[in-house]
Amino acid sequence: MPRPDLLQRLANHTAERTRTRLLRRLHTIDLADGPWLESGSQRLLSFCSNDYLGLAQHPQLVAALTRAAREEGVGSTSAHLICGHRREHAELEEALAVWTGRECALLFSTGYMANLGVLQTLLAGGDVCVQDKLNHACLLDGAKLSGAGLKRYPHADVDAAARQLAANPDAAAMLATDGVFSMDGDVAPLRELAQLCARERATLMVDDAHGLGVLGAHGAGSLDAANLGQHEVPLLMATLGKALGCSGAFVAGPAALIEGLIQFARPYIYTTAMPPALAAAALEAVQLAQAETWRRDKLAALIARFRRGAAELGLPLAPSPSAIQPLLLGGAETALAAAHALERQGVLVTAIRPPTVPAGQARLRITLSAAHEEAHVDRLLGALETLHLPASLRAPGDDHV
Ligand SMILES: *Cc1c(COP(=O)(O)O)cnc(C)c1O
């Protein structure tokens, strides 16, 4: 057997995607203007960004970024432990810790790296990491990198998680879950999971990428909404790239955790610190997200309006209370055709297909934002009404609305 060629093997994988019509394509956006996007000659109303509070283009964020960049330049010029850790980072970490009710917080350049860092640092071979089947890819990757045994329980099934922990009574254990699930929009059974972890002496980690800013009275996220403190959930990760409209992420928890991450988390140590101007913008976003409760109220009203309208149309709506409102269409072809039909009407919604979601569970992942208006939601509903969906997908509620 000749030695296999790596690039040829990759090309074969890609060709297979083309053959099964699962090839993904980049969409270059020329201009973003609130929820409106321009791409080529098209102007599209977008329902696929994670800018849930409508902060990404806020003038105060832009001003903070510009001001800090004028003073400090663009790049941080090195890793945090060399000379990249600036006053802006320290102030942001302090604000994030206070907001989430944790002792300390530590910035990472991305959420992906934060999760890799936490799992790799805390877990080792012989340990067990129990995770929800629908967790974000980076939580799964983090467990794999750590060498711990990875057990995945059926979505939100606390009893199954309990059995997995009980089956490994002597191993050090972590249970990791998304707070709000990124492709389904539902919230994890956090209180039950916290009770389970307390009983089993397992450490609970929550990835609140989609909860921070959106849930909780002051936007402190799904743990705040469930009234769970640092004692119950020692490991909290959340990102700055979603509701906060910036980029980057942080881990918040006990001081000893943060100290350990600074010492041992490779994705923290061996990478360039995020630009200080970005940290300055994120600090502005944290303050706005806490103070401007109208953004959460408006988002909630838009979510309610969308769900009411979608139910009236008999659309296959998932039971989600969050800004993520998936329409479950089943086949990848159906989802892709629906996305194309919407785009022809000037509405941009992404079709999410396997392997991002399980086979047979392709969907339109609709996301709402405080940047939308009621008229935008109505326009989306109008476009959805014209879709020719298979009759089997229409919800039974169709007849009596
Ligand atoms: C987006 C996301 C991440 C990754 O965060 P980035 O900052 O985009 O790398 C991690 N976890 C969940 C649940 C996410 O949705």
PDB file of C-alpha atoms in Angstrom, residues 42 44 329 333-349 351 364 379-380 382-389:
ATOM      1  CA  GLN A  42     -28.986  41.772  -2.180  1.00  0.00           C
ATOM      2  CA  LEU A  44     -31.374  40.839   3.459  1.00  0.00           C
ATOM      3  CA  LEU A 329     -37.789  20.555   9.324  1.00  0.00           C
ATOM      4  CA  GLU A 333     -32.896  19.098   1.742  1.00  0.00           C
ATOM      5  CA  THR A 334     -36.114  20.470   3.199  1.00  0.00           C
ATOM      6  CA  ALA A 335     -34.207  22.849   5.463  1.00  0.00           C
ATOM      7  CA  LEU A 336     -31.929  24.020   2.664  1.00  0.00           C
ATOM      8  CA  ALA A 337     -34.840  24.559   0.259  1.00  0.00           C
ATOM      9  CA  ALA A 338     -36.673  26.554   2.931  1.00  0.00           C
ATOM     10  CA  ALA A 339     -33.635  28.747   3.571  1.00  0.00           C
ATOM     11  CA  HIS A 340     -33.265  29.424  -0.158  1.00  0.00           C
ATOM     12  CA  ALA A 341     -36.958  30.259  -0.511  1.00  0.00           C
ATOM     13  CA  LEU A 342     -36.690  32.734   2.383  1.00  0.00           C
ATOM     14  CA  GLU A 343     -33.594  34.300   0.886  1.00  0.00           C
ATOM     15  CA  ARG A 344     -35.418  34.887  -2.385  1.00  0.00           C
ATOM     16  CA  GLN A 345     -37.862  36.920  -0.295  1.00  0.00           C
ATOM     17  CA  GLY A 346     -35.071  38.930   1.288  1.00  0.00           C
ATOM     18  CA  VAL A 347     -34.953  37.083   4.604  1.00  0.00           C
ATOM     19  CA  LEU A 348     -31.731  35.440   5.777  1.00  0.00           C
ATOM     20  CA  VAL A 349     -32.064  32.379   8.011  1.00  0.00           C
ATOM     21  CA  ALA A 351     -30.313  25.995   7.509  1.00  0.00           C
ATOM     22  CA  LEU A 364     -33.976  26.643  10.332  1.00  0.00           C
ATOM     23  CA  ARG A 379     -42.189  40.081   7.661  1.00  0.00           C
ATOM     24  CA  LEU A 380     -40.410  36.869   8.692  1.00  0.00           C
ATOM     25  CA  GLY A 382     -45.118  36.384   6.141  1.00  0.00           C
ATOM     26  CA  ALA A 383     -42.173  34.785   4.361  1.00  0.00           C
ATOM     27  CA  LEU A 384     -42.504  31.573   6.401  1.00  0.00           C
ATOM     28  CA  GLU A 385     -46.195  31.393   5.499  1.00  0.00           C
ATOM     29  CA  THR A 386     -45.324  31.046   1.826  1.00  0.00           C
ATOM     30  CA  LEU A 387     -43.023  28.031   2.375  1.00  0.00           C
ATOM     31  CA  HIS A 388     -44.277  24.784   0.943  1.00  0.00           C
ATOM     32  CA  LEU A 389     -43.535  22.501   3.857  1.00  0.00           C
TER      33      LEU A 389
END
